Short mmCIF file of C-alpha atoms in Angstrom, two decimals:
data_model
loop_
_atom_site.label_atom_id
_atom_site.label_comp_id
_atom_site.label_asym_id
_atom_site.label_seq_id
_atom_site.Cartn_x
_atom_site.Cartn_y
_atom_site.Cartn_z
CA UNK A 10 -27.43 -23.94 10.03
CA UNK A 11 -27.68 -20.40 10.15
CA UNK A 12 -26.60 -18.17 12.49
CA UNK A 13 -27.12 -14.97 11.53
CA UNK A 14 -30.28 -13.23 9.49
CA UNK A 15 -30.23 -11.96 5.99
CA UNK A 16 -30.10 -8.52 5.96
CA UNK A 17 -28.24 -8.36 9.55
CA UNK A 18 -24.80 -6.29 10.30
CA UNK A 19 -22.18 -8.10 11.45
CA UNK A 20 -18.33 -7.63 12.49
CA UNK A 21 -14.94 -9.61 11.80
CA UNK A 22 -15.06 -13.12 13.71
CA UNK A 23 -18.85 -13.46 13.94
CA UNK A 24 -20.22 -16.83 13.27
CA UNK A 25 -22.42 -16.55 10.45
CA UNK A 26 -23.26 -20.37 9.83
CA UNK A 27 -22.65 -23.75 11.40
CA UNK A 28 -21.71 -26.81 9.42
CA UNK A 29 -21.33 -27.12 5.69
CA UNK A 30 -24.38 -26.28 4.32
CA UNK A 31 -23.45 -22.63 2.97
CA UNK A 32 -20.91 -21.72 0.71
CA UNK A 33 -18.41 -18.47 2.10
CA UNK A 34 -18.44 -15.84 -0.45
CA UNK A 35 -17.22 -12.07 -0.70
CA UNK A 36 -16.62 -10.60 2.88
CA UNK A 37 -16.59 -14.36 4.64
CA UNK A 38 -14.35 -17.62 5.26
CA UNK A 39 -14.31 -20.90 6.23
CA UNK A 40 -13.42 -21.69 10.11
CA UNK A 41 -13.41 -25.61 10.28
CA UNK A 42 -17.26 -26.09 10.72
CA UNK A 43 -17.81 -22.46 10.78
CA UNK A 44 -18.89 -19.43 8.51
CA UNK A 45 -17.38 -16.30 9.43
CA UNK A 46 -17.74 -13.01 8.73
CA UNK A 47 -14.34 -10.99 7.92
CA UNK A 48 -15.81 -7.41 8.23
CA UNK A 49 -18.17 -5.32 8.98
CA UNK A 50 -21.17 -4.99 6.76
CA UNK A 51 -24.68 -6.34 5.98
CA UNK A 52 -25.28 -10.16 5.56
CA UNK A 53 -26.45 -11.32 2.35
CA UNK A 54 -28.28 -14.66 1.79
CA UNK A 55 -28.60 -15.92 -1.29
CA UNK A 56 -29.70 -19.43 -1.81
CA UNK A 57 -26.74 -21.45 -0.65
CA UNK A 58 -24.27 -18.64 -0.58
CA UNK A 59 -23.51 -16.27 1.87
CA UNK A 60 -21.62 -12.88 1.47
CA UNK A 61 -21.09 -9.44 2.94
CA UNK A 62 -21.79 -6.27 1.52
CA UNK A 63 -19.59 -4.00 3.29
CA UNK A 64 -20.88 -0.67 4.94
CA UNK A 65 -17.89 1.36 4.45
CA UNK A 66 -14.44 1.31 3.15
CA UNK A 67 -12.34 2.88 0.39
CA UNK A 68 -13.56 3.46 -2.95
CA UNK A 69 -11.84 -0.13 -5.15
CA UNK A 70 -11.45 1.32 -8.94
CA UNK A 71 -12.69 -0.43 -12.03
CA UNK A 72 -12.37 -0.08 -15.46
CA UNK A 73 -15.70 1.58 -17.27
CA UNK A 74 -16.20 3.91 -13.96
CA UNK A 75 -17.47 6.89 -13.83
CA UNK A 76 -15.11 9.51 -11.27
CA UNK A 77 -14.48 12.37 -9.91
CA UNK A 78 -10.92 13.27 -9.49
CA UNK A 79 -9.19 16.81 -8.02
CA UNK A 80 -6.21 17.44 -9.25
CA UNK A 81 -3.45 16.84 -6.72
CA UNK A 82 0.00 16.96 -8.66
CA UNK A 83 1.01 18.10 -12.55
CA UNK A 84 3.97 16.25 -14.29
CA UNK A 85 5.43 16.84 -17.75
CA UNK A 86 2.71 14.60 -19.55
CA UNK A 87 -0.55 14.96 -17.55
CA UNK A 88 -2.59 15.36 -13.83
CA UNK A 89 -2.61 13.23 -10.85
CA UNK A 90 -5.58 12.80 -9.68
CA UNK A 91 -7.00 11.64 -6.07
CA UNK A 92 -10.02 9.58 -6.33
CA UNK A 93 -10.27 8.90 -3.16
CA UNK A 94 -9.04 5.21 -3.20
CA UNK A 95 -5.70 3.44 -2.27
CA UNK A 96 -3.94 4.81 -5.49
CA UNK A 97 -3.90 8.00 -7.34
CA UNK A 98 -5.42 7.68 -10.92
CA UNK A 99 -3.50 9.32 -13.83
CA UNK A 100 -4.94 11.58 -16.48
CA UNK A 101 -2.45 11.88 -19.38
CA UNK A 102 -2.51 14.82 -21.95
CA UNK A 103 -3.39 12.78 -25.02
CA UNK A 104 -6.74 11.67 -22.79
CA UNK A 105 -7.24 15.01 -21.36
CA UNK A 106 -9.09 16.72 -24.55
CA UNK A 107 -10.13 15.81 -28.25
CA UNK A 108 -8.50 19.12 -29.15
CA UNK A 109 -4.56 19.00 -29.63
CA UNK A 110 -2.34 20.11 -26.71
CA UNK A 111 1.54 21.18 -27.71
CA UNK A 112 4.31 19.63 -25.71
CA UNK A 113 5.50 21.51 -23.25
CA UNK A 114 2.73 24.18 -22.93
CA UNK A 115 1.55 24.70 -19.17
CA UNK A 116 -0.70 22.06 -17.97
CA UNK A 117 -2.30 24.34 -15.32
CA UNK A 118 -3.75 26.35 -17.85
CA UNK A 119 -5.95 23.37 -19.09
CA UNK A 120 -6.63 21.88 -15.41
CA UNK A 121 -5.32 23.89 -12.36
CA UNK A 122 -4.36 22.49 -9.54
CA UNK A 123 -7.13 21.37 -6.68
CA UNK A 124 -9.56 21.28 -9.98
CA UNK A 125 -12.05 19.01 -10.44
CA UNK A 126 -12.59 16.55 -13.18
CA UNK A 127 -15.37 13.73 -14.06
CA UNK A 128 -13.57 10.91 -16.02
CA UNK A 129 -13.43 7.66 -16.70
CA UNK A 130 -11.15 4.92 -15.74
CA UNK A 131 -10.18 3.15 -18.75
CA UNK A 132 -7.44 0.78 -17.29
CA UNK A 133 -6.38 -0.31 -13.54
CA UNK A 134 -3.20 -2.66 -14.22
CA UNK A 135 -1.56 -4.95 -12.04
CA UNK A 136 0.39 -2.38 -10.59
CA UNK A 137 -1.91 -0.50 -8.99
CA UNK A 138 -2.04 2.71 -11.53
CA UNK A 139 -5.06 3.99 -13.00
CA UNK A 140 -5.83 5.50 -16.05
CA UNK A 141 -8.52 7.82 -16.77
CA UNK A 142 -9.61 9.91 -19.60
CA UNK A 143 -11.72 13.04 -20.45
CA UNK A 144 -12.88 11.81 -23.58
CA UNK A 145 -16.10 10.25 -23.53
CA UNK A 146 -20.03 11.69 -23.08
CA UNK A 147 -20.43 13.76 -19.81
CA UNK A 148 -16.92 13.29 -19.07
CA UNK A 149 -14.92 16.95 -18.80
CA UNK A 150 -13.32 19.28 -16.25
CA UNK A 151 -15.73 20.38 -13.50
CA UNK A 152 -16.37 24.70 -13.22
CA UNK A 153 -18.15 26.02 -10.25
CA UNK A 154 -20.71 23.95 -8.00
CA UNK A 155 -19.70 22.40 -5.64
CA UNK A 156 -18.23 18.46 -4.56
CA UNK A 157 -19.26 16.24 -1.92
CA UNK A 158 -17.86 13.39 -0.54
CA UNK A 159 -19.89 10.30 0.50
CA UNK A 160 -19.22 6.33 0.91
CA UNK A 161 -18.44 4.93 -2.24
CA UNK A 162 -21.24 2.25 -0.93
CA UNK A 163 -23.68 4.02 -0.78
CA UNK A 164 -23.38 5.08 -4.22
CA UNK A 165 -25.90 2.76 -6.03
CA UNK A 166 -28.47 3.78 -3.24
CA UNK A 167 -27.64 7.53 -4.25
CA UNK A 168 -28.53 6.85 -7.75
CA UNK A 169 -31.50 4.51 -7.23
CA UNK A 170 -32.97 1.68 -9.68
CA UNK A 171 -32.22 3.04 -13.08
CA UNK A 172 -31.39 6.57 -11.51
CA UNK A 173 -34.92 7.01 -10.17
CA UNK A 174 -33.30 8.24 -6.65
CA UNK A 175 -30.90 11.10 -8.22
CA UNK A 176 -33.41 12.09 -10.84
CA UNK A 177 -36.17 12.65 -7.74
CA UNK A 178 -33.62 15.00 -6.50
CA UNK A 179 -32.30 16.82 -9.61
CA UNK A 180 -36.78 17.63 -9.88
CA UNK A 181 -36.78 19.00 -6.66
CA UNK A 182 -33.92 20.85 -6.70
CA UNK A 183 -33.14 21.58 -10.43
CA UNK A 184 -29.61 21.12 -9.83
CA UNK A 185 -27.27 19.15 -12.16
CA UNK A 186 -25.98 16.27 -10.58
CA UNK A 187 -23.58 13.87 -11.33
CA UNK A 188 -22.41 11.23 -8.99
CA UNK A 189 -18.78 9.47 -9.27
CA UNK A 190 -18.83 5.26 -8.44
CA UNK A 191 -16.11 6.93 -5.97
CA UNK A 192 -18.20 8.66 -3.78
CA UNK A 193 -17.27 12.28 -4.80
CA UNK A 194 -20.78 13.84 -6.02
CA UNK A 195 -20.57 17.35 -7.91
CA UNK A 196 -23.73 19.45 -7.58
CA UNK A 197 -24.54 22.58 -9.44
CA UNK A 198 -27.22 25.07 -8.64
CA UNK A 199 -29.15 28.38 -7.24
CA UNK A 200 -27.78 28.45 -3.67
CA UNK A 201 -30.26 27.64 -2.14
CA UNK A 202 -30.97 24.58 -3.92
CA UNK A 203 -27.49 23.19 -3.28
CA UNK A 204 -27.96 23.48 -0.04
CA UNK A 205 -30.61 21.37 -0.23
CA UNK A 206 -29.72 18.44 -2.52
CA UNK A 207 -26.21 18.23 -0.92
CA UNK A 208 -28.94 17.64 2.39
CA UNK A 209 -30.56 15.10 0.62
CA UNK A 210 -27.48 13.33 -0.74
CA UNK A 211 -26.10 13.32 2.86
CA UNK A 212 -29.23 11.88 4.51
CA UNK A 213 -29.07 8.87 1.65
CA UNK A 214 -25.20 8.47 2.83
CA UNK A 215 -25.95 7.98 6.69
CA UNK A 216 -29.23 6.41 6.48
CA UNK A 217 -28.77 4.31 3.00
CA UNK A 218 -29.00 0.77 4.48
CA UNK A 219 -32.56 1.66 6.37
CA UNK A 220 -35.54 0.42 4.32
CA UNK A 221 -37.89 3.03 3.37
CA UNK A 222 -35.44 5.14 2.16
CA UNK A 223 -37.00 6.83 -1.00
CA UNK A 224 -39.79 7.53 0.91
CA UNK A 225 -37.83 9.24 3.73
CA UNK A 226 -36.04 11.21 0.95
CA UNK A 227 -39.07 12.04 -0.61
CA UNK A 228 -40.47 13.75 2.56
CA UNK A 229 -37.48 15.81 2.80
CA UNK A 230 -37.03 17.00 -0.57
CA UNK A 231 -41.22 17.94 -0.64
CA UNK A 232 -41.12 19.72 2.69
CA UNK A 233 -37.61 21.89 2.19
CA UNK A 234 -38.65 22.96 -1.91
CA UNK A 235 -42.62 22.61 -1.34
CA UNK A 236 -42.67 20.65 -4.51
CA UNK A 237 -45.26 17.68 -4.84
CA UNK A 238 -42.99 14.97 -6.16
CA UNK A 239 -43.67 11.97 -7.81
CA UNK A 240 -41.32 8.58 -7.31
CA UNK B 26 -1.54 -11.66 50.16
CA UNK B 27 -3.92 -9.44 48.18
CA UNK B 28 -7.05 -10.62 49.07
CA UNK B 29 -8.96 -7.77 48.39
CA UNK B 30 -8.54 -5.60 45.63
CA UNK B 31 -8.29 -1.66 46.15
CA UNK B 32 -11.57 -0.90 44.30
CA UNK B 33 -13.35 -3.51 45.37
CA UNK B 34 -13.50 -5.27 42.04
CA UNK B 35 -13.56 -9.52 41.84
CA UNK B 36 -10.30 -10.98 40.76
CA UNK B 37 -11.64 -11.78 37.41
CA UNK B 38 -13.23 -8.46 36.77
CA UNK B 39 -12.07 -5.93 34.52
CA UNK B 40 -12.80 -2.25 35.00
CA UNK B 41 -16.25 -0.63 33.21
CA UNK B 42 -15.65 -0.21 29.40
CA UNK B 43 -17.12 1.34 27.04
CA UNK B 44 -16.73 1.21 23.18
CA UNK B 45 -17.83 3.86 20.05
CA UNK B 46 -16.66 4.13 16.37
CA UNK B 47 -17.14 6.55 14.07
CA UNK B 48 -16.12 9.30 16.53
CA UNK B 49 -13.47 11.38 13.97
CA UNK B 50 -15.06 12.22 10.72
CA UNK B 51 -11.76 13.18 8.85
CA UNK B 52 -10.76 9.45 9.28
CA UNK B 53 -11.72 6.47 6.89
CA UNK B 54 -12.20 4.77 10.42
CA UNK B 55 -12.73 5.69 14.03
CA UNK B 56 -12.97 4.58 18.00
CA UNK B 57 -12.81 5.50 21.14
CA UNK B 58 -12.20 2.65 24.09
CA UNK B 59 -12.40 3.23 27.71
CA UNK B 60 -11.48 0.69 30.15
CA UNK B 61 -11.61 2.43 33.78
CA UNK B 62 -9.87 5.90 33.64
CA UNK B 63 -7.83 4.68 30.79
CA UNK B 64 -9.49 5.89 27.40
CA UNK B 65 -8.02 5.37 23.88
CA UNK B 66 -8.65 6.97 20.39
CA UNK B 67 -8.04 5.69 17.49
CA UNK B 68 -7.84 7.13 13.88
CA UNK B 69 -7.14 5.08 10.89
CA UNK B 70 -6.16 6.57 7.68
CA UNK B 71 -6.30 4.87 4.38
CA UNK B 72 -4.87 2.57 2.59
CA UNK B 73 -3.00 5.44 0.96
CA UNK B 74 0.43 6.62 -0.72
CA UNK B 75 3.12 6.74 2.22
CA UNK B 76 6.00 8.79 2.42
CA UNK B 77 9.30 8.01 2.88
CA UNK B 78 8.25 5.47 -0.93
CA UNK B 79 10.51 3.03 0.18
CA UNK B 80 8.69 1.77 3.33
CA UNK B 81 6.13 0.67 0.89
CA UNK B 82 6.13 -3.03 -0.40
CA UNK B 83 4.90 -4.42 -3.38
CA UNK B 84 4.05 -7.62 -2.10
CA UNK B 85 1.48 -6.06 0.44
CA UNK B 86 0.50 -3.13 1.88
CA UNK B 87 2.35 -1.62 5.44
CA UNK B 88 0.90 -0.60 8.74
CA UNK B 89 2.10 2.07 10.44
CA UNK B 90 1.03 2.40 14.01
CA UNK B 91 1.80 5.20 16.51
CA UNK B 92 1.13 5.41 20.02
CA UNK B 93 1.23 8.34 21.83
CA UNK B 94 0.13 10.01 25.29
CA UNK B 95 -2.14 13.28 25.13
CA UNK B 96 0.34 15.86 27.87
CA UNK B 97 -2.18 16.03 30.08
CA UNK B 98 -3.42 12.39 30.30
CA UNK B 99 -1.10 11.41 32.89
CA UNK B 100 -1.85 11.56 36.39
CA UNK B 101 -1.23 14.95 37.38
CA UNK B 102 2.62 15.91 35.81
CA UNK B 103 2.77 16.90 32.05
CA UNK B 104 3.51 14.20 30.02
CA UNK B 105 6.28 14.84 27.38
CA UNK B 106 4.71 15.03 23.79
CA UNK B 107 6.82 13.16 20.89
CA UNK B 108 8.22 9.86 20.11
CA UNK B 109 10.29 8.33 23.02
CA UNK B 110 11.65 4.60 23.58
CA UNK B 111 8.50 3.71 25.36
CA UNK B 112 6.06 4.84 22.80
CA UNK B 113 8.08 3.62 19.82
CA UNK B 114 7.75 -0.05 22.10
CA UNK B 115 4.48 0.35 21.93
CA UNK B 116 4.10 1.63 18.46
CA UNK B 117 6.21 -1.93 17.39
CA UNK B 118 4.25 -4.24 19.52
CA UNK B 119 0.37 -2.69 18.64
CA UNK B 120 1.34 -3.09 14.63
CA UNK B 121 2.32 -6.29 15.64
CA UNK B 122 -0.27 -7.45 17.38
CA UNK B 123 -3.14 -6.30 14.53
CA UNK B 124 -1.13 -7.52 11.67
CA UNK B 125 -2.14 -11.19 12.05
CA UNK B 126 -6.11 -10.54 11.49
CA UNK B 127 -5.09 -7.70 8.76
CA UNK B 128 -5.51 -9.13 4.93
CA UNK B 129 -3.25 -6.31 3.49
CA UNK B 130 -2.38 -8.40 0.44
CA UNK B 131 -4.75 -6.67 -1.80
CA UNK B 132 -3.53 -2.91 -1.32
CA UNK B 133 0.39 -3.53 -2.25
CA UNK B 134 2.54 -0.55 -2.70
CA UNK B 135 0.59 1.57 -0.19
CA UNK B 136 0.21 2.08 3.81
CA UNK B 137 -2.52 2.16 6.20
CA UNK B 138 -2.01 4.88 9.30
CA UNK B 139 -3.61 3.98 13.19
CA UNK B 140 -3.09 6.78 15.31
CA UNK B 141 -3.58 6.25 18.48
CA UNK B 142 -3.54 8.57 21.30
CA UNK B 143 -4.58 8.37 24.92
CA UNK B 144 -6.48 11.33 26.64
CA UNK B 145 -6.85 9.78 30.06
CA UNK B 146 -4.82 6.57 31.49
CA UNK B 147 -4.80 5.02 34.90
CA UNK B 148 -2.58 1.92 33.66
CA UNK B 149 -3.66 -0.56 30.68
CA UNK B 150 -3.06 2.03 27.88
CA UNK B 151 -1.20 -0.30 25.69
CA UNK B 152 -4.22 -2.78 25.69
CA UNK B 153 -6.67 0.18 25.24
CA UNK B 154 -4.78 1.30 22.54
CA UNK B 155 -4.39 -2.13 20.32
CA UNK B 156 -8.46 -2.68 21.07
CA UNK B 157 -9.63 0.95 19.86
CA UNK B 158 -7.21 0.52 17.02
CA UNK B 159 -8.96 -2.84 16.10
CA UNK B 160 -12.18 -1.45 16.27
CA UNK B 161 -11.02 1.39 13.87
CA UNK B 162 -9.78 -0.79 11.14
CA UNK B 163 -13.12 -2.75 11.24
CA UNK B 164 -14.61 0.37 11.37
CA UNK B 165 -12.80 1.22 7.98
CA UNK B 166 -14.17 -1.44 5.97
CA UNK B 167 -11.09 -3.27 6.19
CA UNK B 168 -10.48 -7.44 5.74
CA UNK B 169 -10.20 -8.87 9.36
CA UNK B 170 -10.68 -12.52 9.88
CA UNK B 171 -11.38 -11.23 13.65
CA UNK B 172 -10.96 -8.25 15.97
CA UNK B 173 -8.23 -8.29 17.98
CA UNK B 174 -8.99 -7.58 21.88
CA UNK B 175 -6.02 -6.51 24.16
CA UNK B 176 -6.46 -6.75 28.25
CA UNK B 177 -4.22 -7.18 31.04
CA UNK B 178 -3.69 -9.93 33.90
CA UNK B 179 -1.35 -8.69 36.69
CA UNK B 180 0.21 -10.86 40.23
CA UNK B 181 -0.33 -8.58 42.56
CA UNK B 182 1.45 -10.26 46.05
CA UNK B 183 0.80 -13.68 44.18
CA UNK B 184 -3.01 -12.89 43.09
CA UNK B 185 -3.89 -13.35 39.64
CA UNK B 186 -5.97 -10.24 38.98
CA UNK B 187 -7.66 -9.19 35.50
CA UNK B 188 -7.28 -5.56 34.41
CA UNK B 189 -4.74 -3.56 36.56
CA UNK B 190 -5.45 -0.04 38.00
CA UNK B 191 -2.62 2.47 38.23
CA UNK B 192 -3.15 2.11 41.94
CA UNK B 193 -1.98 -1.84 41.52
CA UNK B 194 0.66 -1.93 39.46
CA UNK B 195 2.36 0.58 41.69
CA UNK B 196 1.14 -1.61 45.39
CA UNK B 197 3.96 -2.09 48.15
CA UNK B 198 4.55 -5.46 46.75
CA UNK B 199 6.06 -7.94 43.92
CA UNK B 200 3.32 -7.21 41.28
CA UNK B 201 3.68 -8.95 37.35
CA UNK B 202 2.10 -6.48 34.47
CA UNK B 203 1.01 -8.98 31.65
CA UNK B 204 -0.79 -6.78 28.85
CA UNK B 205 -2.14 -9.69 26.43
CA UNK B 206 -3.80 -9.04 22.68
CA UNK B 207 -6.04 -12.26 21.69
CA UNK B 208 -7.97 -13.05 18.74
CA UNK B 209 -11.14 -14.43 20.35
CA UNK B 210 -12.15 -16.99 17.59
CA UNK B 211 -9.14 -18.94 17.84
CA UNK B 212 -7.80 -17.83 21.36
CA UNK B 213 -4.07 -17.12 19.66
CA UNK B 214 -2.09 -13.80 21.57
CA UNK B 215 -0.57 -11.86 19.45
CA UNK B 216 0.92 -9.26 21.98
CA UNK B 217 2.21 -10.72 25.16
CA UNK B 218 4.56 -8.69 27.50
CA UNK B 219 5.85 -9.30 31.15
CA UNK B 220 7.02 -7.08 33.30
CA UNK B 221 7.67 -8.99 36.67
CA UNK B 222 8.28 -12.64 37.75
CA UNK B 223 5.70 -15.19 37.33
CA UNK B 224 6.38 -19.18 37.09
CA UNK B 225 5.06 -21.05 33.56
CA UNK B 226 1.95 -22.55 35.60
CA UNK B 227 0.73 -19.31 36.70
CA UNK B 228 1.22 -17.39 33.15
CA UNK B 229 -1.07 -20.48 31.69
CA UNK B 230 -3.56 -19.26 34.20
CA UNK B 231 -3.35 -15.48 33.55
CA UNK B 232 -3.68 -16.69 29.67
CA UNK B 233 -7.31 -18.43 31.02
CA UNK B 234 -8.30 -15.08 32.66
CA UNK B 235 -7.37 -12.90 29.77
CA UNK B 236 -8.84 -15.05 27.20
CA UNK B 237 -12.13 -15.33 29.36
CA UNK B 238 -12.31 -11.42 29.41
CA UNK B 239 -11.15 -10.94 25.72
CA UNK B 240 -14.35 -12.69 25.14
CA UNK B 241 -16.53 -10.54 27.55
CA UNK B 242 -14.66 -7.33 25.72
CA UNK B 243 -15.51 -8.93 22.37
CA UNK B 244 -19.60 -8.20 22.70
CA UNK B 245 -18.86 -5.03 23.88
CA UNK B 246 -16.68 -4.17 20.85
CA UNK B 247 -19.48 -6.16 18.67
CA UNK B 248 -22.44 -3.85 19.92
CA UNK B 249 -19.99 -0.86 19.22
CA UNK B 250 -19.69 -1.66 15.89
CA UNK B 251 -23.32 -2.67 15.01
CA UNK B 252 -24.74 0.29 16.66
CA UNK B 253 -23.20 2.44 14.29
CA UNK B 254 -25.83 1.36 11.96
CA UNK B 255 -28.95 1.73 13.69
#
């Protein structure tokens, strides 16, 4: 019997179900006769199975992501990068560029320190260490603009179904966007129009679980650029 | 015999609390917990790469909690800034006491930070501490199978009272401090502390009267969290 509504937030310990009908998923466990939930996030009912989407928390890498990294550390072979998750990724020389880069030449020249890159992670092994590389469509070291940071959940509602959200705001704004699965979004633009699409961004990022979203973004983007947009 | 406590409160009644997260953007998670005078704020920071390396583990990632006492939160003198023996206590038994509901299996080789510090106390800052440092880790996004809800049962002159003031722990009397951390859903205490004489029987019944509040302090900490998000 349920205990809780779909689409509800709930915190660690709350009962979510009673008896054995439901089946715990991500985000949940099994108390005895109970459901629980085992953070905080936004119940999701799906037949027989319950989970949790969570509402915040640390970006959790994957292979095939798209990132943004800055540039925290240079070794002998490559960058450390923070992409704002529990481990830094690693960006080796060979992945760095197509072109050919001599041992020993100064890394710094290529990507300075605090710089920006979008990459891709191509490998997250057991240990913890992620690899990333430059080489790849889109993917390249980041010059002028400038980077947000959001939740790395609110990401898909950032983008939108098949990108309709980011491309309403790249119209508006004629800025060129691109958003990292890790929450760091890089925005490039007249001034002015920064301003405003890093407004719009941050409006998805504290009101992204609200429904009626697009529409609320909509609003904002028509009444700041005096654009007539369509969705 | 205390019959009547020196605020006027019920035996059973802890002081007014209130509860918020979210309140420091720079962390990954956030409270603030008042109980009384005695407010708490908590910061937790990621799981992330700690320094000294070789406190990390690779079976599991490490908690790190530190307590400390804003100077001017005491009651009137400066309080000394810095680790000392009573704050490295309490550092010990608040990582302690969260570590139990933590699931920090899936981030090995790095740490997670709580920083707690108290800008106002009138007696129960321990307790504050562990539940705003609960409610930050939720906060975070982390795995908890529950929260973890710290209050304190004290004797005062052989009266079982819930929630201490300053005012009580220091009466003209034999008084027993008994700070207590519970996990609600399955009533186990994961801190428990003495300071005073009290007989088995009447520790079983403090246990009744903190659990019963825990569960009070629970909702609040629930409606904290949820309201976040309206």
């Amino acid at each position: 019997m349920l205990k809780c509504k779909d689409k509800e937030i709930v915190v660690p310990g709350e009962v979510l179900c009673e008896g054995m009908d439901f089946l715990p998923s991500h985000g949940t466990y099994r108390d005895d006769k109970v459901i629980r939930s085992s953070m905080v996030g936004m119940v999701n009912v799906d037949g027989k199975v319950i989970k949790i989407m969570p509402t915040s928390g640390r970006y959790f890498p994957r292979r095939g992501d798209t990132i943004i990294g800055r540039v925290f550390d240079i070794t002998m072979n490559g960058w450390r990068l923070n992409i704002n998750s529990s481990y830094p990724a690693f960006l080796t020389m060979m992945e760095a560029s197509s072109q050919f880069i001599k041992k020993g030449s100064d890394l710094s020249r290529i990507i300075p320190m605090e710089g920006y890159v979008v990459g891709k992670i191509t490998n997250v092994t057991g240990q913890n260490l992620i690899d990333v590389t430059l080489k790849g469509p889109g993917l390249r070291k980041l010059d002028g603009g400038v980077v947000i940071n959001v939740s790395s959940s609110k990401v898909p509602r950032i983008i939108g179904r098949q990108g309709s959200m980011i491309k309403l705001i790249k119209e508006a704004t004629g800025c060129f966007i691109t958003v990292g699965q890790n929450g760091l979004v890089w925005l490039s633009g007249e001034a002015e129009n920064e301003v405003v699409a890093v407004k719009a961004i941050e409006l998805i990022n504290s009101d992204g679980h609200k429904s009626g979203l697009t529409d609320q973004v909509k609003k904002f983007l028509e009444k700041e650029t005096g654009k007539k947009l369509e969705v | 015999m205390y019959k009547k406590r020196l605020d006027g409160r019920k035996a059973s009644e802890f002081r007014k609390t209130s509860a918020e997260v979210g309140v420091i953007k720079n962390a990954v998670g956030s409270a603030r917990f008042q109980m009384g005078k005695t407010s708490a704020y908590a910061a937790v920071y990621g799981p992330r790469e700690i320094i000294p390396r070789h406190k990390m583990s690779a079976k599991s990632g490490v908690l790190r909690c530190n307590y400390n006492m804003m100077p001017f939160s005491g009651m009137g003198d400066r309080v000394r800034p810095g680790n000392n023996r009573r704050s490295t206590e309490i550092s010990y038994v608040t990582e302690n006491a969260l570590l139990p509901v933590l699931d920090l299996k899936r981030f090995p080789n790095s740490g997670v930070d709580v920083f707690i510090e108290l800008d106002q106390t009138d007696a129960g800052s321990r307790c504050a501490g562990i539940t705003a440092a609960s409610l930050a880790l939720a906060d975070a996004g982390f795995s908890m199978k529950d929260l973890v809800v710290a209050v304190a049962v004290g004797s005062v002159d052989g009266t079982l009272v819930v929630d201490l003031s300053y005012e009580e722990e220091d009466y003209d009397a034999p008084v027993a401090d008994i700070p207590f951390a519970i996990i609600p859903s399955t009533g186990e205490v994961t801190l428990l502390q003495m300071d005073g004489k009290l007989s088995q029987e009447t520790l079983m019944k403090a246990y009744d009267l903190a659990k019963k509040a825990a569960d009070e302090i629970y909702d609040i900490m629930k409606s904290a969290l949820k309201k976040r998000y309206d």
